[in-house]
GROMACS .gro file of C-alpha atoms in nm:
model
  123
    1MET     CA    1   1.299   2.413   0.457
    2PRO     CA    2   1.412   2.054   0.352
    3CYS     CA    3   1.147   1.949   0.655
    4HIS     CA    4   0.765   1.864   0.588
    5SER     CA    5   0.435   1.785   0.720
    6THR     CA    6   0.130   1.723   0.595
    7GLU     CA    7  -0.185   1.538   0.794
    8THR     CA    8  -0.403   1.187   0.651
    9ALA     CA    9  -0.686   1.202   0.858
   10SER     CA   10  -0.836   1.397   0.480
   11HIS     CA   11  -0.705   1.229   0.361
   12PHE     CA   12  -0.864   0.881   0.426
   13ALA     CA   13  -1.190   1.023   0.412
   14THR     CA   14  -1.122   1.108   0.049
   15LEU     CA   15  -0.985   0.871  -0.067
   16THR     CA   16  -1.111   0.681  -0.416
   17PRO     CA   17  -1.038   0.334  -0.514
   18VAL     CA   18  -0.825   0.258  -0.798
   19LYS     CA   19  -0.961  -0.076  -0.798
   20PRO     CA   20  -1.235  -0.187  -0.678
   21GLY     CA   21  -1.239  -0.218  -0.273
   22PHE     CA   22  -0.850  -0.061  -0.299
   23GLY     CA   23  -0.779   0.327  -0.287
   24ILE     CA   24  -0.447   0.479  -0.205
   25ARG     CA   25  -0.290   0.863  -0.259
   26GLU     CA   26   0.086   0.965  -0.277
   27LEU     CA   27   0.158   1.265   0.066
   28LEU     CA   28   0.482   1.343   0.037
   29GLY     CA   29   0.762   1.145  -0.128
   30ASN     CA   30   1.079   1.203  -0.421
   31SER     CA   31   1.226   1.099  -0.716
   32GLU     CA   32   1.534   1.070  -0.709
   33GLU     CA   33   1.724   0.845  -0.969
   34GLU     CA   34   1.934   0.716  -0.621
   35ASN     CA   35   1.641   0.694  -0.443
   36PRO     CA   36   1.283   0.732  -0.490
   37ALA     CA   37   1.042   0.729  -0.228
   38THR     CA   38   0.702   0.822  -0.192
   39PHE     CA   39   0.421   0.806   0.117
   40ASN     CA   40   0.091   0.731   0.088
   41VAL     CA   41  -0.230   0.662   0.238
   42PHE     CA   42  -0.412   0.322   0.191
   43LYS     CA   43  -0.765   0.195   0.235
   44VAL     CA   44  -0.894  -0.146   0.198
   45ASP     CA   45  -1.251  -0.220   0.192
   46LYS     CA   46  -1.406  -0.615   0.281
   47GLY     CA   47  -1.418  -0.837  -0.031
   48PRO     CA   48  -1.244  -0.968  -0.258
   49LEU     CA   49  -0.844  -1.041  -0.334
   50LEU     CA   50  -0.707  -0.811  -0.466
   51SER     CA   51  -0.315  -0.936  -0.669
   52HIS     CA   52   0.020  -0.825  -0.842
   53ASP     CA   53   0.172  -1.010  -1.048
   54LYS     CA   54   0.500  -0.911  -0.892
   55VAL     CA   55   0.538  -0.582  -0.754
   56PRO     CA   56   0.807  -0.367  -0.892
   57PHE     CA   57   0.952  -0.191  -0.531
   58HIS     CA   58   0.973  -0.279  -0.199
   59ILE     CA   59   0.642  -0.172   0.048
   60PHE     CA   60   0.683  -0.058   0.404
   61GLY     CA   61   0.349   0.025   0.576
   62THR     CA   62   0.181   0.004   0.957
   63VAL     CA   63  -0.165  -0.114   0.924
   64THR     CA   64  -0.328   0.209   1.181
   65GLU     CA   65  -0.759   0.007   1.171
   66GLY     CA   66  -0.877  -0.267   1.037
   67GLU     CA   67  -0.642  -0.556   0.952
   68LEU     CA   68  -0.538  -0.629   0.652
   69VAL     CA   69  -0.419  -1.039   0.462
   70LEU     CA   70  -0.102  -1.110   0.251
   71GLU     CA   71  -0.076  -1.340   0.139
   72GLU     CA   72   0.239  -1.474  -0.205
   73PHE     CA   73   0.129  -1.673  -0.444
   74GLY     CA   74   0.171  -2.083  -0.437
   75LYS     CA   75   0.279  -2.004  -0.076
   76GLU     CA   76  -0.028  -2.131   0.163
   77GLU     CA   77   0.150  -1.871   0.369
   78THR     CA   78  -0.063  -1.560   0.509
   79VAL     CA   79   0.089  -1.319   0.756
   80HIS     CA   80  -0.238  -1.110   0.904
   81VAL     CA   81  -0.128  -0.760   0.985
   82LYS     CA   82  -0.328  -0.624   1.208
   83ALA     CA   83  -0.365  -0.189   1.384
   84GLY     CA   84  -0.038  -0.094   1.480
   85ASP     CA   85   0.221  -0.380   1.344
   86ILE     CA   86   0.442  -0.297   1.005
   87PHE     CA   87   0.480  -0.524   0.707
   88HIS     CA   88   0.754  -0.482   0.459
   89VAL     CA   89   0.688  -0.656   0.074
   90VAL     CA   90   0.985  -0.787  -0.116
   91GLN     CA   91   1.053  -0.605  -0.444
   92GLY     CA   92   0.937  -0.883  -0.685
   93THR     CA   93   0.625  -1.084  -0.464
   94PRO     CA   94   0.390  -1.239  -0.667
   95LEU     CA   95   0.075  -1.056  -0.361
   96ARG     CA   96  -0.259  -1.109  -0.294
   97TRP     CA   97  -0.385  -0.854  -0.076
   98SER     CA   98  -0.737  -0.850   0.139
   99SER     CA   99  -0.840  -0.786   0.439
  100PRO     CA  100  -1.133  -0.944   0.630
  101GLU     CA  101  -1.334  -0.605   0.800
  102GLY     CA  102  -1.212  -0.322   0.603
  103CYS     CA  103  -0.868  -0.186   0.711
  104LYS     CA  104  -0.630   0.157   0.668
  105GLY     CA  105  -0.312   0.196   0.657
  106THR     CA  106   0.054   0.404   0.540
  107CYS     CA  107   0.308   0.283   0.329
  108ILE     CA  108   0.632   0.368   0.164
  109GLU     CA  109   0.677   0.268  -0.180
  110LEU     CA  110   1.029   0.267  -0.329
  111ARG     CA  111   0.939   0.409  -0.628
  112PRO     CA  112   0.961   0.802  -0.768
  113LEU     CA  113   0.619   1.026  -0.613
  114GLY     CA  114   0.414   1.088  -0.925
  115ASP     CA  115   0.478   0.675  -1.115
  116ARG     CA  116   0.149   0.571  -1.098
  117ALA     CA  117   0.238   0.274  -1.398
  118TYR     CA  118   0.233  -0.019  -1.135
  119LEU     CA  119  -0.143   0.087  -1.015
  120ASN     CA  120  -0.290  -0.091  -1.392
  121ASP     CA  121  -0.112  -0.427  -1.335
  122ILE     CA  122  -0.309  -0.542  -1.006
  123TYR     CA  123  -0.587  -0.724  -1.097
   0.00000   0.00000   0.00000
């Protein structure tokens, strides 16, 4: 069948951090060359900033619990994404993110399913 569904609650409970304070897991996606997309669940713990010098793809997401703080390097403006809000990170953005209380959410990354090399560039 060309439609797929999966529950997410158990995936949040078993997220393994890929970096201290940050866990993400792919659930659905495709690796089409023209239109790659990957749906993820993520969790950010209360704690220090996480950074990526240049996000390699567009990210569209929503926070389901807590609050996520997004900040572009070199800019004084921060974006506070609260439970129920949606966000978009533009490809190429030098990004920092954190959470004052911890948060959970979902996101679609415009990258092929299984391509997780970008995680090595998070610090």
